[in-house]
PDB file of C-alpha atoms in Angstrom:
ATOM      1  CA  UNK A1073       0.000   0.000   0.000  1.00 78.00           C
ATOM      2  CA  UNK A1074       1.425   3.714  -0.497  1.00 93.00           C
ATOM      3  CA  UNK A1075       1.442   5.956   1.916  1.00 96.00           C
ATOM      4  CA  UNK A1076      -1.587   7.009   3.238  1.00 97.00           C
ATOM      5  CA  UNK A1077      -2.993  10.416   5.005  1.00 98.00           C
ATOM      6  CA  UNK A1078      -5.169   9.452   7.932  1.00 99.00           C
ATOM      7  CA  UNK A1079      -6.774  11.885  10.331  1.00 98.00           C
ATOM      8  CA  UNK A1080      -7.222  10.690  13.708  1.00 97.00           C
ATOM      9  CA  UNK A1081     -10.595  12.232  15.508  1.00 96.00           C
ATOM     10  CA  UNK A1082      -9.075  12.734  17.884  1.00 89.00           C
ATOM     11  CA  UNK A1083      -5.755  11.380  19.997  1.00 88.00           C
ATOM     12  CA  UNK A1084      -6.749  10.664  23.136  1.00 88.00           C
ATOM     13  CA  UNK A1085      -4.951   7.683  25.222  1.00 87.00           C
ATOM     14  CA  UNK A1086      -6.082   5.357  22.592  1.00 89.00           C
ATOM     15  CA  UNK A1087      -6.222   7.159  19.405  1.00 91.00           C
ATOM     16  CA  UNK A1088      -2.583   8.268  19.692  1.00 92.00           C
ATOM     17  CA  UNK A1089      -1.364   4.810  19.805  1.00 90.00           C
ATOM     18  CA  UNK A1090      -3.443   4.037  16.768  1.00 93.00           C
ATOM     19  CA  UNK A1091      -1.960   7.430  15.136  1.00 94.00           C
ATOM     20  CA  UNK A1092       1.190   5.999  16.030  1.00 92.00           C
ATOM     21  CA  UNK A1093       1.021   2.448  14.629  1.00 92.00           C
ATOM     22  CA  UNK A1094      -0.008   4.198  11.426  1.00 95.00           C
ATOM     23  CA  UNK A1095       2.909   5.836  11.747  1.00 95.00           C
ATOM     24  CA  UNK A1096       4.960   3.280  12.290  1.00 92.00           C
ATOM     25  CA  UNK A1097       3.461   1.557   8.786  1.00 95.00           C
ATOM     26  CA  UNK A1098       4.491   3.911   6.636  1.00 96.00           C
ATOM     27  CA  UNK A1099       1.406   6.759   6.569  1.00 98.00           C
ATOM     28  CA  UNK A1100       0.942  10.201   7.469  1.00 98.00           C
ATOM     29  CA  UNK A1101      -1.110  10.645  10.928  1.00 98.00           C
ATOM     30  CA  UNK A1102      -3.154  14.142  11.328  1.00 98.00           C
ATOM     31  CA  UNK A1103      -5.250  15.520  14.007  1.00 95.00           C
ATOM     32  CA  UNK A1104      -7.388  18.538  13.975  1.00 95.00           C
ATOM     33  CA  UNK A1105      -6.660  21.508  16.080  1.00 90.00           C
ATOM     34  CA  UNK A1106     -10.329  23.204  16.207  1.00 87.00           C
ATOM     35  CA  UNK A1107     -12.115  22.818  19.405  1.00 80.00           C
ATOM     36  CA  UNK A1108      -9.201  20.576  20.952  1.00 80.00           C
ATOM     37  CA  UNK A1109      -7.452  21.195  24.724  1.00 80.00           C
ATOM     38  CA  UNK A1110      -3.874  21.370  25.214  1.00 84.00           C
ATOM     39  CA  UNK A1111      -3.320  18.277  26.365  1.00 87.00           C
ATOM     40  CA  UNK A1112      -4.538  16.950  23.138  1.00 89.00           C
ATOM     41  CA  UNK A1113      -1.993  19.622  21.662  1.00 88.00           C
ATOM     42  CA  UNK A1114       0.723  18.064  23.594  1.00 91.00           C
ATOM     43  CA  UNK A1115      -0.111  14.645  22.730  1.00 90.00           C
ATOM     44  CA  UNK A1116      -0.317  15.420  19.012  1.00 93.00           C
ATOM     45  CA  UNK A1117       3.090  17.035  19.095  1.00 93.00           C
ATOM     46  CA  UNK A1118       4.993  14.844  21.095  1.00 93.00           C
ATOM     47  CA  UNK A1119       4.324  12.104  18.139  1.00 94.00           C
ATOM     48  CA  UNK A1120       5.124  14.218  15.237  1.00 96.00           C
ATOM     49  CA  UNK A1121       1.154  14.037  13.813  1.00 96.00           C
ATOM     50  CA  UNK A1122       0.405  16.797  11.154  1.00 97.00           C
ATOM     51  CA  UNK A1123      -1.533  19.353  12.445  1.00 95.00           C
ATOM     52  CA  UNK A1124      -5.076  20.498  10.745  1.00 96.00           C
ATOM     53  CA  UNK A1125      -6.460  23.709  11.579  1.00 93.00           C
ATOM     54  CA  UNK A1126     -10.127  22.796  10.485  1.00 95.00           C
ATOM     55  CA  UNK A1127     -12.306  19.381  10.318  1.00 96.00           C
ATOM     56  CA  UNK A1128     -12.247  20.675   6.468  1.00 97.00           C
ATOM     57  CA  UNK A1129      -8.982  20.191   5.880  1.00 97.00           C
ATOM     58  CA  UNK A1130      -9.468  16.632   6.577  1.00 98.00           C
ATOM     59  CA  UNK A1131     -11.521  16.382   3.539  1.00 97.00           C
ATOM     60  CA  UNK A1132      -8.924  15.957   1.520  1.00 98.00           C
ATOM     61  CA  UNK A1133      -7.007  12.749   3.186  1.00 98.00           C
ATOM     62  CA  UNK A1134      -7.499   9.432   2.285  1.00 98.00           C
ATOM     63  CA  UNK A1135      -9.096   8.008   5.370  1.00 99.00           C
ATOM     64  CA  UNK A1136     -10.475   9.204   8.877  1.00 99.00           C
ATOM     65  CA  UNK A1137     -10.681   7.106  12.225  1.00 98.00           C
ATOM     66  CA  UNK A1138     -12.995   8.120  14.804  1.00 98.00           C
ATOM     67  CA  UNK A1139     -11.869   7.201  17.918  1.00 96.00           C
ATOM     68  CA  UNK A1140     -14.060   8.983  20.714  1.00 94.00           C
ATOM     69  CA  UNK A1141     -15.473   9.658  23.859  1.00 93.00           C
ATOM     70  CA  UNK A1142     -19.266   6.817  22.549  1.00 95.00           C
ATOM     71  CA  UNK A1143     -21.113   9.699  23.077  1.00 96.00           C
ATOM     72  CA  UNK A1144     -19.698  12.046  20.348  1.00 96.00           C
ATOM     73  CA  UNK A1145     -19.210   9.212  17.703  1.00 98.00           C
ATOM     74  CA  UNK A1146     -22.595  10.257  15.838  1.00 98.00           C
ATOM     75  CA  UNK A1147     -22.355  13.999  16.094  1.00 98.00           C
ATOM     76  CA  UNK A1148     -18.295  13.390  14.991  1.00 98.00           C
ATOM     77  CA  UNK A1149     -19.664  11.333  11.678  1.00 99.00           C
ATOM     78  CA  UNK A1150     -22.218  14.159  10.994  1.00 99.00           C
ATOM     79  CA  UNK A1151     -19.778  16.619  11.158  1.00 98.00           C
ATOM     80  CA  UNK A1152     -17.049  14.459   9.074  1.00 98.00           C
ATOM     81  CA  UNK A1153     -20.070  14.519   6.499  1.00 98.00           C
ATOM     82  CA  UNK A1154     -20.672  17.758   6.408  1.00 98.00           C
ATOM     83  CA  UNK A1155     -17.012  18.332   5.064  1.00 98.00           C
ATOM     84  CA  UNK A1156     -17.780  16.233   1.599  1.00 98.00           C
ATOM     85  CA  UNK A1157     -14.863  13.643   2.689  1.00 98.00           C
ATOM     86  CA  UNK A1158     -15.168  10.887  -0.021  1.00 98.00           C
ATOM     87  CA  UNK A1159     -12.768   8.367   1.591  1.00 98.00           C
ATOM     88  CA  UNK A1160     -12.572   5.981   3.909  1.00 99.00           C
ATOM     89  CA  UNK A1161     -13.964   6.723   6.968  1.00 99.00           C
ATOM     90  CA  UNK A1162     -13.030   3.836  10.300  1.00 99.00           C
ATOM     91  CA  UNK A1163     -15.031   3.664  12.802  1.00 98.00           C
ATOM     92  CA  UNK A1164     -13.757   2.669  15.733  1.00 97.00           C
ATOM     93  CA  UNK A1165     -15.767   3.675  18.857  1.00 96.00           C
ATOM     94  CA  UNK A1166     -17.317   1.851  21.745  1.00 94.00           C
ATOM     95  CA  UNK A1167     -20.989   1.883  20.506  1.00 96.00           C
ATOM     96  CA  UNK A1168     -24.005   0.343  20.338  1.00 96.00           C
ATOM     97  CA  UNK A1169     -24.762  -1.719  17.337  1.00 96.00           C
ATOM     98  CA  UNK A1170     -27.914   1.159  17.016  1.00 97.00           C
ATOM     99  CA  UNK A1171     -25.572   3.145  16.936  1.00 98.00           C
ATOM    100  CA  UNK A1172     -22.849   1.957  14.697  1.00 97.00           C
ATOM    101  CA  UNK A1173     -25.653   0.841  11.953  1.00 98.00           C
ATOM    102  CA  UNK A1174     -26.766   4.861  12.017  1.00 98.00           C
ATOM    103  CA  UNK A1175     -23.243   5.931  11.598  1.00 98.00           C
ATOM    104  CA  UNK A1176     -22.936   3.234   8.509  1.00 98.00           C
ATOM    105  CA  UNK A1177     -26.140   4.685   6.697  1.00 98.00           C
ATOM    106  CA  UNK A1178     -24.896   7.961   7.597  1.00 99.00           C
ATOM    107  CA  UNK A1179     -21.533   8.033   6.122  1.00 98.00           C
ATOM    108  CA  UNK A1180     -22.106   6.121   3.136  1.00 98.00           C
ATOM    109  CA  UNK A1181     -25.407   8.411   1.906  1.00 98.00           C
ATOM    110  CA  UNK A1182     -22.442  10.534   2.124  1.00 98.00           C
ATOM    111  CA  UNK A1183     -20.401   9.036  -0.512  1.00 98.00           C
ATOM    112  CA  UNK A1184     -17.772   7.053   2.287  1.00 98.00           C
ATOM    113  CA  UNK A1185     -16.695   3.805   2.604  1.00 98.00           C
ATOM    114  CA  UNK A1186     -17.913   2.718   5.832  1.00 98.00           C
ATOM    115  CA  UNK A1187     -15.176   0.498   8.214  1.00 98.00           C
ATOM    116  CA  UNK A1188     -16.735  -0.766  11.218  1.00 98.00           C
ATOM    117  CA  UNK A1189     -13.912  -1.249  13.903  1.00 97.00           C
ATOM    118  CA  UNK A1190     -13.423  -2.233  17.657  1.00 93.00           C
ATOM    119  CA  UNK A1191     -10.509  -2.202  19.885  1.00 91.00           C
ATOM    120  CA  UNK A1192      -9.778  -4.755  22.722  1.00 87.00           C
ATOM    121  CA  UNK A1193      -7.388  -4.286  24.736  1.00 79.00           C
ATOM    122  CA  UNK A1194      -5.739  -0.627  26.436  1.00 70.00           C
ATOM    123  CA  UNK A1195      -3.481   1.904  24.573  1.00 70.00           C
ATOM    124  CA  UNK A1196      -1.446  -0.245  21.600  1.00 64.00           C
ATOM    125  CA  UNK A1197       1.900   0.728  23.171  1.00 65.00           C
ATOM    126  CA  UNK A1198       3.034  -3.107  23.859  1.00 66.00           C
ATOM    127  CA  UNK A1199       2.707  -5.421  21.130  1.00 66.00           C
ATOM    128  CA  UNK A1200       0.369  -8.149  21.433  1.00 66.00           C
ATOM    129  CA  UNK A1201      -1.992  -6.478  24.311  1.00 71.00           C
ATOM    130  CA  UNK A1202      -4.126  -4.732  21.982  1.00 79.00           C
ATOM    131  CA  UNK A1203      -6.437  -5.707  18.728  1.00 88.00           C
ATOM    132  CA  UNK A1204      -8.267  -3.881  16.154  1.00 92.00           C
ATOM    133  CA  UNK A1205     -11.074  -5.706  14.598  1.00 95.00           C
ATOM    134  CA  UNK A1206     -12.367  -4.845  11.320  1.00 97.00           C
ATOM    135  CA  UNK A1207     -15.464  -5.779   9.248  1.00 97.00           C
ATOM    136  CA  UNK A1208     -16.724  -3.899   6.108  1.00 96.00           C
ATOM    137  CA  UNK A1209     -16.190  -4.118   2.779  1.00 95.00           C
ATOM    138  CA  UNK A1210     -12.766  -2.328   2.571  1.00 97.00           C
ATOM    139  CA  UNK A1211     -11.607  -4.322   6.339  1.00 98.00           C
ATOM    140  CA  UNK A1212      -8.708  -5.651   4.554  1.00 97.00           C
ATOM    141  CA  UNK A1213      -7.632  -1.753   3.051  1.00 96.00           C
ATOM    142  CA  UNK A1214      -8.230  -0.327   6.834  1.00 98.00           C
ATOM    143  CA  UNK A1215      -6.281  -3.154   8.161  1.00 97.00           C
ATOM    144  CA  UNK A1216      -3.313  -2.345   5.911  1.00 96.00           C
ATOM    145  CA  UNK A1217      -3.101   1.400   7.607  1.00 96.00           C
ATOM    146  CA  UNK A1218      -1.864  -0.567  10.700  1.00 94.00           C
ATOM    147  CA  UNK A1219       0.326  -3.453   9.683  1.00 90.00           C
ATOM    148  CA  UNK A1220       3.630  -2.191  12.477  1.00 78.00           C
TER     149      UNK A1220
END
């Protein structure tokens, strides 16, 4: 696979160590900088990810992976849509199956592919504590952005 630009909404604990096993395969891992605390700042910039101003910018990379607080996973989607994104968008909150089925019809009326996507396990910082699961239609693509 060539390298890849992935936005990561957003790097918390366990969104920077997917950021940085990205990383570590060969792509290009962005965060956005609108609406975000310090410590997410900090976080972002102590593992070299490329810094986006705007949700918009993120538009123009070739995948997004939503990795939030359950609650904001929807409202995170509908905002991803309303920036005309047209890649592929990774889903991988802790949600309801409700939940991840709205997000699915959501994104794709949108022109996405839709990754569905759950992590067991803490922060991927030790190898072989921590999984990524993948189903969807373009699992195997999604899975490539995380081969380290």
């Amino acid at each position: 696979m060539s390298k890849q630009r992935i936005t990561f909404l957003h790097p918390g604990n366990m969104g920077i160590s997917l950021a940085a096993t990205a990383q570590n395969s060969g792509h290009e891992a962005c965060w956005v900088a609108a609406g975000r605390r310090g410590q997410t700042r900090t976080r972002a910039e102590e593992h070299g990810l490329t810094e986006l101003a705007t949700l918009a910018e993120a538009a123009a990379c070739d995948a997004i992976v939503s990795i939030c607080p359950p609650a904001a996973a929807l409202a995170v989607a509908e905002a991803v849509a309303a920036t005309g994104f047209q890649g592929l968008y990774l889903d991988a909150n802790a949600i309801a199956p409700a939940t991840a089925r709205a997000i699915a019809e959501l994104v794709t009326g949108h022109g996405m592919s839709y990754v569905d996507g759950g992590v067991i396990g803490g922060p991927a910082w030790e190898p072989n504590r921590t999984w990524l699961y993948l189903s969807g239609p373009r699992a195997d693509e999604a899975a490539e952005l995380f081969v380290a």
